[in-house]
Amino acid sequence: MTRHSRHDAAKRWGIFVAIAAALFASLWIAWSALDSPSFLPGINPLQRNTTVTVGLRQAPASLDIRKQSGHAVEQALLGNVYETLVQRNQDNQLEPGLASQWKVSKDALTYTLTLRPNLRFSNGDRLDATDVVWSLQQSIKGRFVGSDMLNGLKSVENRGSSTIVISLSGPNPTLLRALSGRAGIVYDAQADVDYARQAVGSGPLVVADYEPGQSITFKRNGAYRAQQAASSQVTLRYYPDDASALSALRDADVNMVIPDDPSLDASITGDPSLKIIDGMSTSKVLLAFNNSANSIFSDQQVRQATRYLVDSASLAHSQPDAAAGLGGPISELEPGYEDLTGLFPHDPVKATSMLSYFSASYLGTVTFLVPQRYEALGETIAQQLKGSGYFDVQLQAVDDATLGERMAKGDYTMALMTMDETGDAGAFANADSVFHYENGDAQRQYADALRATNGDDYRKAMQAFARTVSQDAASDWLYTRKDRIVAKAKLEGYPKNMVDQLLPLQDLAMR
């Protein structure tokens, strides 16, 4: 072989080695990107071809979020499939949703909302201001769930494809919050949808399969306007009880469970492959008083003495579903919250002194309704009241349906119950509510809140209202419930607060 030939061979070998090295490097980079998506800039570190399954208890009876009552359908679809004009963050604060911004006139009678650009539904249809106007009109005309929060709406019109103008007959300081819920969903005006089994929205997920009472399977919406869903598939699987859901978690059939009862046994708390996450809800546990004229709780002194008798702080500390003590009708994540737990500290001596003005015959027998799941808590409260020597308490443990029916008829003296909506404190300004509570000052303060023209004035008025209602002991608010998640240790991207109502699935993925 000549020197020239040897040189050419060496050159060809060098080129081969360089190409092979480059090819190997490319393959290694691609493999690394698949194995660890955060390796490459420009690759969404959360988008993976993984599946996640979530175990839940309450299944929606249908997917028709327009007409199906209850939180189950909202929990599944709101923010995942359907998007709203305004959205709520994990602290229940309002943020831009489909509307990137809004302006409110000085008299709070005109709201002008601007949509984000290039919005589309999952079927490819364009989402614009005409869809918004149509959706709001359909909600009111069809009396969809949540449409009652659009009170005072005089007109709604679009100005161009991206601007919506809402005119009110009077101020409604809760309008933006209404637009963060069902009333703010934007539907596709052009789509022919069987809403009971299908859903066409603009969110990061689409419904791929629905088995009523059993499961809902979502797929990633590849055309979503913003960050893609972290997992290619998310399934919500429904279980008849906590035990079967947690068993499925231990068996790796699901990756996350939201139990109804936060109480967990050692097989869960001691399992290193699992983690427990506690968050805050807006669900309030309270001792409701029947304030009607024929009830002993129509007397302010009896109500206040009862609050001194009940050791609310101890109950909040010992209850497994308690996140924090309460003391008033507004929870920590709601506008107008103020810590009112110090108004009625546990003081049996003071309570006994207040009750000494009444004879045992006057106080009579207290019919105490308790949900079956809270029977132990009810027994504790009953013993605290009986310990004063003034109360004869007849505890009746009933199912939820019976509790609701009897309270609606006024067939109770006292009841253990939950309230779980943002803004539901207004029930204490309505004499026709199940509490039959009347207080002129409280009603005026609540009316002032509803006339507020800005958020700050609304919050201040609601604080004043809540303090008045609590000082007058319209009921005894015990604690705010916690939301508990039990998940596989390698699961990430889960929400924390209000998961009993809102369950954003976009960031959920196994690492």
Coordinates of C-alpha atoms in Angstrom, one line a residue:
M1 CA 0.0 0.0 0.0
T2 CA 1.4 3.4 -1.0
R3 CA 1.7 6.3 1.5
H4 CA -1.0 8.1 -0.3
S5 CA -3.4 5.1 -0.1
R6 CA -2.7 4.8 3.6
H7 CA -3.5 8.5 4.1
D8 CA -6.8 8.1 2.3
A9 CA -7.8 5.1 4.3
A10 CA -6.9 6.9 7.6
K11 CA -9.0 9.8 6.4
R12 CA -12.0 7.6 5.6
W13 CA -11.7 5.9 9.0
G14 CA -11.6 9.2 10.8
I15 CA -14.7 10.4 9.0
F16 CA -16.5 7.1 9.9
V17 CA -15.5 7.5 13.6
A18 CA -16.7 11.1 13.6
I19 CA -20.1 10.2 12.1
A20 CA -20.5 7.3 14.4
A21 CA -19.7 9.5 17.4
A22 CA -22.2 12.1 16.3
L23 CA -24.9 9.5 15.7
F24 CA -24.3 8.0 19.1
A25 CA -24.4 11.4 20.7
S26 CA -27.7 12.2 19.0
L27 CA -29.2 8.9 20.2
W28 CA -28.0 9.5 23.7
I29 CA -29.4 13.0 23.8
A30 CA -32.8 11.7 22.5
W31 CA -32.8 8.9 25.1
S32 CA -31.9 11.4 27.8
A33 CA -34.7 13.7 26.8
L34 CA -37.2 10.9 27.0
D35 CA -35.9 9.6 30.3
S36 CA -35.5 13.1 31.8
P37 CA -37.5 15.7 29.9
S38 CA -35.8 18.6 31.7
F39 CA -32.5 17.8 30.0
L40 CA -33.2 19.8 26.9
P41 CA -34.0 23.5 26.8
G42 CA -37.3 24.1 25.1
I43 CA -38.8 20.8 26.1
N44 CA -41.7 21.0 28.6
P45 CA -40.2 19.2 31.6
L46 CA -43.6 18.1 32.8
Q47 CA -45.0 16.6 29.5
R48 CA -44.6 12.8 29.5
N49 CA -46.2 9.8 28.0
T50 CA -47.3 8.6 31.4
T51 CA -50.7 7.7 32.9
V52 CA -52.0 8.6 36.3
T53 CA -55.1 7.2 38.0
V54 CA -56.8 9.0 40.9
G55 CA -59.2 7.3 43.3
L56 CA -62.2 9.3 44.4
R57 CA -65.4 8.6 46.3
Q58 CA -68.2 10.7 44.8
A59 CA -69.0 10.0 41.1
P60 CA -71.0 12.5 39.0
A61 CA -74.3 11.1 37.8
S62 CA -73.6 12.7 34.4
L63 CA -71.1 14.9 32.7
D64 CA -73.7 17.7 32.2
I65 CA -72.0 20.4 34.2
R66 CA -74.8 22.8 33.2
K67 CA -77.5 20.9 35.0
Q68 CA -75.9 18.3 37.3
S69 CA -75.8 19.5 40.9
G70 CA -73.1 18.7 43.4
H71 CA -69.4 19.1 43.5
A72 CA -68.4 15.8 41.8
V73 CA -68.9 17.0 38.2
E74 CA -67.1 20.3 39.0
Q75 CA -64.2 18.4 40.6
A76 CA -63.8 16.3 37.5
L77 CA -64.3 18.8 34.7
L78 CA -63.9 22.4 35.9
G79 CA -60.4 23.7 34.9
N80 CA -59.6 20.4 33.3
V81 CA -62.0 20.2 30.3
Y82 CA -64.0 23.3 30.7
E83 CA -62.4 26.7 31.3
T84 CA -63.9 29.8 32.9
L85 CA -63.5 33.5 32.1
V86 CA -62.0 34.0 35.6
Q87 CA -60.2 31.3 37.5
R88 CA -59.3 30.6 41.2
N89 CA -55.9 29.7 42.4
Q90 CA -55.0 27.4 45.3
D91 CA -55.7 30.2 47.8
N92 CA -59.2 30.8 46.3
Q93 CA -58.0 34.1 44.9
L94 CA -59.3 35.3 41.5
E95 CA -56.9 35.3 38.5
P96 CA -57.3 35.8 34.8
G97 CA -58.7 32.7 33.0
L98 CA -60.0 32.8 29.4
A99 CA -60.2 36.6 30.0
S100 CA -56.7 38.0 30.2
Q101 CA -58.0 41.2 31.9
W102 CA -61.1 43.1 32.9
K103 CA -62.1 46.6 33.8
V104 CA -64.9 47.6 36.1
S105 CA -66.6 51.0 35.8
K106 CA -66.5 53.3 38.8
D107 CA -70.2 52.7 39.6
A108 CA -69.5 48.9 39.2
L109 CA -72.3 48.6 36.7
T110 CA -70.2 47.8 33.7
Y111 CA -67.6 45.0 33.3
T112 CA -65.4 44.9 30.2
L113 CA -63.5 41.7 29.7
T114 CA -60.8 41.0 27.1
L115 CA -60.2 37.4 25.9
R116 CA -56.8 35.9 25.4
P117 CA -55.7 35.6 21.8
N118 CA -55.9 32.5 19.6
L119 CA -58.4 30.5 21.8
R120 CA -59.8 27.3 20.5
F121 CA -62.0 24.5 21.7
S122 CA -60.6 20.9 21.8
N123 CA -62.5 20.1 18.6
G124 CA -60.7 22.9 16.7
D125 CA -63.5 25.4 16.7
R126 CA -62.4 29.0 17.4
L127 CA -63.4 30.4 20.8
D128 CA -64.3 34.1 20.7
A129 CA -66.6 36.7 22.3
T130 CA -69.7 35.4 20.5
D131 CA -69.3 32.1 22.4
V132 CA -69.0 34.0 25.7
V133 CA -72.2 35.9 25.0
W134 CA -74.0 32.8 23.9
S135 CA -72.8 30.9 27.0
L136 CA -74.0 33.5 29.5
Q137 CA -77.3 33.9 27.7
Q138 CA -77.8 30.1 27.7
S139 CA -76.9 29.9 31.4
I140 CA -79.6 32.4 32.4
K141 CA -82.2 31.2 30.0
G142 CA -81.7 27.5 30.9
R143 CA -81.2 28.3 34.6
F144 CA -78.0 26.3 34.7
V145 CA -76.4 25.5 38.0
G146 CA -74.7 28.7 39.2
S147 CA -76.7 31.1 37.1
D148 CA -78.3 32.5 40.2
M149 CA -75.0 34.2 40.9
L150 CA -75.5 36.4 37.8
N151 CA -78.2 38.4 39.6
G152 CA -78.6 41.9 38.3
L153 CA -77.3 41.1 34.8
K154 CA -79.0 43.5 32.5
S155 CA -77.2 42.8 29.2
V156 CA -74.2 41.1 27.7
E157 CA -72.7 41.9 24.3
N158 CA -69.6 41.4 22.3
R159 CA -67.6 44.2 20.8
G160 CA -65.5 42.5 18.2
S161 CA -64.1 39.0 18.6
S162 CA -62.2 39.5 21.9
T163 CA -64.2 42.0 24.0
I164 CA -67.3 41.3 26.1
V165 CA -69.3 44.0 27.9
I166 CA -71.5 43.0 30.8
S167 CA -74.0 45.6 32.1
L168 CA -75.7 45.3 35.5
S169 CA -78.8 46.9 37.0
G170 CA -77.0 47.2 40.3
P171 CA -73.6 46.4 41.8
N172 CA -72.7 42.7 42.2
P173 CA -69.3 42.4 44.0
T174 CA -69.5 38.6 43.6
L175 CA -69.8 38.7 39.8
L176 CA -66.1 37.9 39.1
R177 CA -66.2 35.0 41.5
A178 CA -69.4 33.8 39.7
L179 CA -67.4 33.9 36.5
S180 CA -64.8 31.7 38.1
G181 CA -67.4 29.0 38.6
R182 CA -70.0 27.3 36.4
A183 CA -71.5 30.6 35.4
G184 CA -68.2 31.5 33.8
I185 CA -67.8 28.4 31.6
V186 CA -67.5 29.2 27.9
Y187 CA -69.2 26.6 25.7
D188 CA -68.9 26.0 22.0
A189 CA -71.9 27.6 20.4
Q190 CA -71.3 25.6 17.2
A191 CA -70.9 22.1 18.7
D192 CA -73.5 19.4 18.8
V193 CA -72.8 17.8 22.2
D194 CA -74.5 15.2 24.2
Y195 CA -73.6 16.9 27.5
A196 CA -74.6 14.0 29.7
R197 CA -71.8 11.8 28.2
Q198 CA -69.6 14.2 26.3
A199 CA -67.7 17.5 26.9
V200 CA -66.3 20.0 24.5
G201 CA -64.2 22.6 26.3
S202 CA -61.0 24.6 25.9
G203 CA -59.0 23.1 28.7
P204 CA -55.8 21.0 28.8
L205 CA -57.7 17.7 28.9
V206 CA -60.4 16.0 26.8
V207 CA -62.8 13.3 27.9
A208 CA -61.8 10.1 26.2
D209 CA -64.1 7.7 28.0
Y210 CA -66.9 7.9 30.5
E211 CA -68.3 5.0 32.5
P212 CA -71.1 6.4 34.7
G213 CA -70.5 5.7 38.4
Q214 CA -67.1 4.1 37.6
S215 CA -64.6 6.2 35.8
I216 CA -63.7 9.2 33.6
T217 CA -60.6 8.9 31.4
F218 CA -59.0 12.1 30.1
K219 CA -56.4 12.4 27.3
R220 CA -54.1 15.3 26.8
N221 CA -55.5 18.1 24.6
G222 CA -52.6 18.4 22.1
A223 CA -54.0 21.7 20.8
Y224 CA -54.2 23.4 24.2
R225 CA -53.1 27.1 24.1
A226 CA -50.7 27.0 27.0
Q227 CA -48.6 24.4 28.8
Q228 CA -49.6 20.9 27.8
A229 CA -50.8 18.4 30.4
A230 CA -48.0 16.6 32.1
S231 CA -49.4 13.2 31.6
S232 CA -50.8 11.8 28.4
Q233 CA -53.7 10.2 30.2
V234 CA -55.4 10.7 33.6
T235 CA -58.2 8.5 34.9
L236 CA -60.6 9.3 37.7
R237 CA -61.8 6.0 39.3
Y238 CA -64.6 6.0 41.8
Y239 CA -64.8 3.7 44.8
P240 CA -67.7 2.9 47.2
D241 CA -65.7 3.5 50.3
D242 CA -62.3 4.8 51.5
A243 CA -61.1 1.3 52.4
S244 CA -61.4 0.0 48.8
A245 CA -59.8 3.2 47.4
L246 CA -56.8 3.0 49.8
S247 CA -56.4 -0.7 49.1
A248 CA -56.2 0.1 45.4
L249 CA -53.5 2.7 46.2
R250 CA -51.5 0.1 48.2
D251 CA -51.8 -2.3 45.3
A252 CA -50.7 0.4 42.8
D253 CA -54.0 0.4 40.9
V254 CA -54.2 4.1 41.5
N255 CA -51.5 6.7 42.2
M256 CA -53.5 9.1 44.4
V257 CA -56.6 8.9 46.6
I258 CA -58.8 11.7 48.1
P259 CA -60.6 9.9 51.0
D260 CA -63.8 11.2 52.5
D261 CA -62.6 10.5 56.0
P262 CA -59.0 11.8 56.7
S263 CA -58.5 9.2 59.5
L264 CA -55.8 6.8 58.4
D265 CA -54.5 3.6 59.9
A266 CA -50.9 2.5 60.4
S267 CA -50.8 0.6 57.1
I268 CA -51.0 4.0 55.3
T269 CA -49.2 6.3 57.7
G270 CA -46.3 3.9 58.0
D271 CA -45.9 3.0 54.3
P272 CA -42.7 4.7 53.0
S273 CA -44.0 4.4 49.4
L274 CA -46.8 6.8 50.2
K275 CA -47.1 10.4 51.2
I276 CA -49.9 12.3 53.0
I277 CA -50.7 15.9 52.0
D278 CA -53.1 18.1 54.0
G279 CA -54.7 21.2 52.6
M280 CA -57.5 23.7 53.4
S281 CA -61.0 23.6 52.2
T282 CA -63.9 26.0 52.4
S283 CA -66.1 23.4 54.1
K284 CA -67.2 24.5 57.6
V285 CA -68.4 22.2 60.4
L286 CA -70.9 24.0 62.7
L287 CA -73.4 23.5 65.4
A288 CA -76.5 25.0 63.9
F289 CA -79.1 26.5 66.1
N290 CA -82.8 26.7 65.2
N291 CA -83.5 30.3 65.9
S292 CA -87.2 30.2 65.2
A293 CA -89.6 31.7 67.8
N294 CA -90.7 28.3 69.2
S295 CA -87.0 27.2 69.9
I296 CA -85.0 27.9 73.0
F297 CA -82.3 29.2 70.7
S298 CA -84.5 32.2 69.8
D299 CA -83.0 33.5 73.1
Q300 CA -79.6 35.2 72.6
Q301 CA -78.5 34.3 76.2
V302 CA -79.1 30.6 75.6
R303 CA -77.2 30.7 72.3
Q304 CA -74.2 32.5 73.9
A305 CA -74.2 30.2 76.9
T306 CA -74.2 27.2 74.6
R307 CA -71.1 28.5 72.8
Y308 CA -69.3 29.0 76.1
L309 CA -70.2 25.4 77.1
V310 CA -68.9 23.8 73.9
D311 CA -65.1 23.4 73.9
S312 CA -64.7 24.3 70.2
A313 CA -60.9 24.7 70.4
S314 CA -60.5 21.2 71.8
L315 CA -62.9 19.7 69.2
A316 CA -60.9 21.4 66.4
H317 CA -57.7 20.0 67.8
S318 CA -58.9 16.5 68.1
Q319 CA -61.1 16.0 65.0
P320 CA -59.2 14.2 62.2
D321 CA -60.9 16.2 59.5
A322 CA -60.2 19.6 61.2
A323 CA -57.7 22.0 59.5
A324 CA -58.3 24.9 61.9
G325 CA -60.7 26.4 64.4
L326 CA -63.3 28.7 63.0
G327 CA -65.5 30.9 65.2
G328 CA -67.6 32.6 62.5
P329 CA -69.4 31.9 59.2
I330 CA -66.6 32.7 56.9
S331 CA -63.6 30.3 56.4
E332 CA -60.0 31.2 56.0
L333 CA -60.0 30.9 52.2
E334 CA -63.1 33.1 51.7
P335 CA -63.3 36.9 51.2
G336 CA -64.2 38.6 54.5
Y337 CA -62.5 36.1 56.8
E338 CA -61.4 37.2 60.3
D339 CA -60.2 35.0 63.1
L340 CA -63.2 35.0 65.5
T341 CA -62.2 32.0 67.6
G342 CA -61.6 34.2 70.6
L343 CA -65.1 35.5 70.9
F344 CA -66.4 32.5 72.9
P345 CA -63.6 30.7 74.7
H346 CA -64.6 27.5 76.6
D347 CA -66.0 28.8 80.0
P348 CA -68.4 26.4 81.7
V349 CA -68.6 28.7 84.8
K350 CA -69.7 31.7 82.8
A351 CA -72.1 29.5 80.8
T352 CA -73.7 28.0 84.0
S353 CA -74.1 31.5 85.4
M354 CA -75.9 32.6 82.2
L355 CA -78.2 29.6 82.2
S356 CA -79.1 29.9 85.9
Y357 CA -81.7 32.5 84.8
F358 CA -83.7 29.7 83.1
S359 CA -85.6 26.8 84.6
A360 CA -85.1 23.3 83.3
S361 CA -88.7 23.2 82.1
Y362 CA -88.0 26.3 80.0
L363 CA -85.0 24.8 78.3
G364 CA -86.8 21.5 77.8
T365 CA -85.3 18.7 75.7
V366 CA -82.9 19.6 72.9
T367 CA -83.4 17.5 69.7
F368 CA -79.9 17.2 68.4
L369 CA -79.6 16.0 64.8
V370 CA -76.2 14.5 63.9
P371 CA -75.0 13.1 60.6
Q372 CA -74.0 9.4 61.0
R373 CA -70.4 10.1 60.1
Y374 CA -70.2 12.6 62.9
E375 CA -71.9 10.6 65.6
A376 CA -68.8 10.4 67.9
L377 CA -68.4 14.2 67.6
G378 CA -72.1 14.7 68.4
E379 CA -71.8 12.5 71.5
T380 CA -68.9 14.6 72.7
I381 CA -70.8 17.8 72.2
A382 CA -73.9 16.3 73.9
Q383 CA -71.9 15.4 77.0
Q384 CA -70.4 18.9 77.2
L385 CA -73.9 20.3 77.2
K386 CA -75.4 17.8 79.6
G387 CA -72.4 18.5 82.0
S388 CA -73.9 21.9 82.8
G389 CA -76.9 20.3 84.4
Y390 CA -79.3 22.5 82.4
F391 CA -79.6 20.7 79.1
D392 CA -81.4 17.5 78.4
V393 CA -80.1 16.4 75.0
Q394 CA -81.7 13.9 72.7
L395 CA -79.1 12.9 70.1
Q396 CA -80.5 11.5 66.8
A397 CA -77.9 10.2 64.3
V398 CA -79.4 10.4 60.8
D399 CA -78.3 10.0 57.2
D400 CA -77.5 13.2 55.2
A401 CA -80.8 13.2 53.3
T402 CA -82.9 13.0 56.5
L403 CA -80.8 15.7 58.1
G404 CA -81.5 18.0 55.1
E405 CA -85.2 17.3 55.1
R406 CA -85.7 17.8 58.8
M407 CA -83.7 21.0 58.9
A408 CA -85.7 22.3 56.0
K409 CA -88.9 21.6 57.9
G410 CA -87.5 23.1 61.1
D411 CA -87.8 19.8 62.8
Y412 CA -84.8 20.2 65.0
T413 CA -83.5 22.2 67.9
M414 CA -79.8 21.9 67.2
A415 CA -77.9 20.1 64.4
L416 CA -74.3 19.3 63.4
M417 CA -73.8 20.1 59.8
T418 CA -71.4 21.3 57.1
M419 CA -71.5 24.3 54.8
D420 CA -69.0 24.2 51.9
E421 CA -69.6 27.1 49.5
T422 CA -67.6 30.3 49.2
G423 CA -70.1 33.1 50.2
D424 CA -72.6 30.8 51.9
A425 CA -72.5 33.0 55.0
G426 CA -75.4 34.9 53.5
A427 CA -77.7 32.2 54.8
F428 CA -77.5 34.0 58.2
A429 CA -79.0 37.1 56.6
N430 CA -82.0 35.2 55.3
A431 CA -84.7 34.6 57.9
D432 CA -86.2 31.9 55.7
S433 CA -83.1 29.8 55.8
V434 CA -82.8 26.6 57.8
F435 CA -81.4 28.7 60.7
H436 CA -84.5 31.0 60.9
Y437 CA -82.1 33.7 62.2
E438 CA -83.1 37.4 62.2
N439 CA -80.9 40.3 63.2
G440 CA -81.5 43.7 61.8
D441 CA -77.8 44.9 62.1
A442 CA -76.5 41.7 60.4
Q443 CA -79.1 42.1 57.6
R444 CA -78.1 45.7 57.0
Q445 CA -74.4 44.8 57.0
Y446 CA -74.9 42.0 54.5
A447 CA -76.9 44.3 52.3
D448 CA -74.1 46.8 52.4
A449 CA -71.7 44.1 51.3
L450 CA -73.8 43.3 48.3
R451 CA -73.9 47.0 47.3
A452 CA -70.1 47.3 47.4
T453 CA -68.5 48.6 44.3
N454 CA -65.1 47.1 44.8
G455 CA -63.5 44.1 46.4
D456 CA -62.0 45.9 49.4
D457 CA -65.4 47.3 50.5
Y458 CA -67.0 44.0 50.0
R459 CA -64.5 42.2 52.2
K460 CA -64.7 44.8 55.0
A461 CA -68.5 44.7 55.0
M462 CA -68.5 40.9 55.1
Q463 CA -66.1 41.0 58.0
A464 CA -68.5 43.3 59.9
F465 CA -71.4 41.1 59.1
A466 CA -69.6 37.9 60.2
R467 CA -68.5 39.5 63.5
T468 CA -72.1 40.6 64.3
V469 CA -73.5 37.2 63.5
S470 CA -70.8 35.4 65.6
Q471 CA -71.2 37.7 68.6
D472 CA -74.9 37.2 68.5
A473 CA -74.2 33.4 68.5
A474 CA -76.5 32.6 65.5
S475 CA -74.7 29.2 65.5
D476 CA -71.5 27.7 66.9
W477 CA -68.9 27.4 64.1
L478 CA -66.5 24.7 65.2
Y479 CA -63.8 24.3 62.5
T480 CA -62.8 24.3 58.8
R481 CA -62.4 20.9 57.3
K482 CA -59.1 19.8 55.8
D483 CA -58.6 18.3 52.4
R484 CA -56.4 15.2 52.6
I485 CA -54.5 13.5 49.7
V486 CA -52.8 10.2 50.0
A487 CA -50.4 9.6 47.1
K488 CA -47.5 7.6 45.8
A489 CA -44.2 9.1 46.8
K490 CA -43.2 9.6 43.2
L491 CA -46.3 11.5 42.2
E492 CA -45.9 15.2 41.6
G493 CA -47.9 18.2 40.4
Y494 CA -50.9 17.6 42.7
P495 CA -53.0 20.4 44.1
K496 CA -53.5 20.9 47.8
N497 CA -56.4 23.1 48.8
M498 CA -60.1 22.8 47.9
V499 CA -59.6 19.4 46.2
D500 CA -63.1 18.4 47.3
Q501 CA -64.4 20.9 44.8
L502 CA -61.6 21.7 42.3
L503 CA -59.1 19.1 41.2
P504 CA -56.7 20.5 38.6
L505 CA -55.0 17.5 36.8
Q506 CA -52.9 19.4 34.3
D507 CA -49.6 19.0 36.2
L508 CA -50.2 15.6 37.6
A509 CA -47.4 13.1 36.7
M510 CA -45.3 10.2 38.0
R511 CA -41.6 11.1 38.1

